[in-house]
Amino acid sequence: MNLKLKGNSRVWTPPRILALGYAVIILLGSFLLMLPQSHQSGEGLSFLNAFFTATSATCVTGLVVVDTGTFFTPFGQTVIMCLIQIGGLGFMTMATLIALVFRRRISLRERLILQESMNQGDMEGIVRLIKKVLYYSFAIELVGAIVFSLRLMMDHPPGQAVFFGIFHAVSLFNNAGFDLFGEYRSLTGYVADPVMNLVAILLIVLGGLGFVVLSDLIEFRKNRRLSLHTKSVLLMTGILLAAGFVLVLVFEFTNPGTLGKLSWGGKFWASLFHSTTTRTAGANTVDLTQLRQATLLLTIIFMFIGGSPGSTAGGVKTTTILLMFGAVLAMLRGRKDVVLFRFRLGQERIFKALTIVVFALVLVITATMILSMTESTDFLTVLFEATSAFGTVGLSLGLTPHLTVIGKLLICLLMFAGRVGLITLAYALAPKQEKEPFRYAEGKIMIG
């Protein structure tokens, strides 16, 4: 791995290298998906559709313009799976794997880029963290692939079952919504299957917690403590999973198009799965077009929130929302500091959380307004699709295959921004910021 780029180091900052790296992988994936070997005989794939598919896979989203299970050959499906793996773990993580295999030294510049890609505060122990990321990810995916394969052998030939098991384990752990069951069915055929649901939910949750959290949990028996970050992630993840499960169950309990026709066991698994998948996984076990509007709105909110920092998930992240609620609570209580688990959080963290949420809202609202003009469908469907793309979720109400050229390009932009990260993308596009040599006098304006 050698990322020594010619030119001024101020130009090739870590955020810019990360954004460029993802763009290069998307373009490479696009050309591979256009090869005749990638799609079924007699069916061509335009560059735009190949670019859209490669973007969706690399940004671990799952929105598709052609059916993955029936349109692509095993070669094309393998290309998509590799793009999902690279995009989920990060191209710098995969580059580090290659460097470690060939015993190459990780330079200081490369460590800086790794720090940016993993959203870490400093470089200390970054290579050790990357090794853990690779080990945990491949181990979890292997277990998931084995269980999936054994279960799918009941419905498919052994060879196909093994390939399906590997593909869906990689797709679900990396919180991508791609599936191979054909006809855009996703996991609807297994809505009440305990094995498929349980394994899928575990893969999604473990992928969405973040690698720092996984490391903390695995080493808890040795260290006997959890970091503030891990506690915050577990708190928000638990709240969102429980709240989503209860609300989906209440909203859809009597809906004949979703939960109404299912047994008690089916209702339980379908509600729990939908609560889990809405925060960036993209798979579904019920027909999304049959959901009630209250459930669709809840889904949009959950997609916007997403998973946790340093994970395979997208969205504004669970800790960002926790900080925002913490700031509101502190204001209502008349306190100057935001306190979590007896730790005071710095103002720069609050400002960063506020920046991410406002930036994300502006991006999604702007994209929704443009799509409302370019696409012939209702407002809620457009908002759902735009939020799904930004949150790198992959859930769809059926609009994606019928998008116009402008719509496809805009959705690609949303997926790219959601995967690279709003702050990283802003730093990549913005000129070098110099520190202000002075501070202005404090002023006051009326609020509220």
CSV table of C-alpha atoms in Angstrom, one decimal, residues 14-30 51 54-60 83-94 113 116-118 174 211 311-313 392 415-421 424-425:
chain,number,residue,atom,x,y,z
A,14,PRO,CA,-7.0,12.6,4.1
A,15,PRO,CA,-10.7,13.6,3.4
A,16,ARG,CA,-9.9,14.2,-0.2
A,17,ILE,CA,-8.0,11.0,-0.6
A,18,LEU,CA,-10.9,9.1,1.0
A,19,ALA,CA,-13.5,10.7,-1.3
A,20,LEU,CA,-11.3,10.1,-4.4
A,21,GLY,CA,-10.7,6.5,-3.3
A,22,TYR,CA,-14.4,5.7,-3.1
A,23,ALA,CA,-14.9,7.4,-6.5
A,24,VAL,CA,-12.2,5.3,-8.2
A,25,ILE,CA,-13.6,2.1,-6.7
A,26,ILE,CA,-17.1,3.0,-8.0
A,27,LEU,CA,-15.8,3.7,-11.5
A,28,LEU,CA,-13.8,0.5,-11.6
A,29,GLY,CA,-16.9,-1.4,-10.4
A,30,SER,CA,-19.0,0.2,-13.1
A,51,PHE,CA,-22.6,3.3,-12.3
A,54,ALA,CA,-21.6,0.2,-8.4
A,55,THR,CA,-22.3,3.3,-6.3
A,56,SER,CA,-25.1,1.5,-4.4
A,57,ALA,CA,-22.8,-1.5,-3.7
A,58,THR,CA,-19.7,0.5,-2.8
A,59,CYS,CA,-21.8,2.9,-0.6
A,60,VAL,CA,-23.5,-0.3,1.0
A,83,LEU,CA,-17.8,-3.8,-3.8
A,84,ILE,CA,-20.0,-4.2,-0.8
A,85,GLN,CA,-17.2,-5.7,1.2
A,86,ILE,CA,-14.7,-2.9,0.2
A,87,GLY,CA,-17.3,-0.2,0.8
A,88,GLY,CA,-18.5,-1.6,4.1
A,89,LEU,CA,-15.1,-2.0,5.7
A,90,GLY,CA,-13.6,0.9,3.8
A,91,PHE,CA,-11.2,0.8,1.0
A,92,MET,CA,-8.3,1.9,3.3
A,93,THR,CA,-9.0,-1.1,5.6
A,94,MET,CA,-8.8,-3.4,2.6
A,113,ILE,CA,-6.0,8.4,6.3
A,116,GLU,CA,-10.1,9.7,9.1
A,117,SER,CA,-11.7,6.6,7.6
A,118,MET,CA,-12.4,5.0,11.0
A,174,ASN,CA,-22.1,-4.5,5.8
A,211,PHE,CA,-15.9,-1.8,15.3
A,311,SER,CA,-19.5,1.0,11.5
A,312,THR,CA,-20.8,-0.2,8.1
A,313,ALA,CA,-24.0,1.8,8.5
A,392,THR,CA,-27.3,4.2,2.7
A,415,MET,CA,-25.5,7.6,-1.5
A,416,PHE,CA,-21.9,8.9,-2.0
A,417,ALA,CA,-22.4,11.7,0.5
A,418,GLY,CA,-24.0,9.3,3.0
A,419,ARG,CA,-21.1,6.7,2.8
A,420,VAL,CA,-18.2,9.1,2.7
A,421,GLY,CA,-19.7,11.2,5.5
A,424,THR,CA,-15.4,14.3,5.5
A,425,LEU,CA,-17.0,15.4,2.2
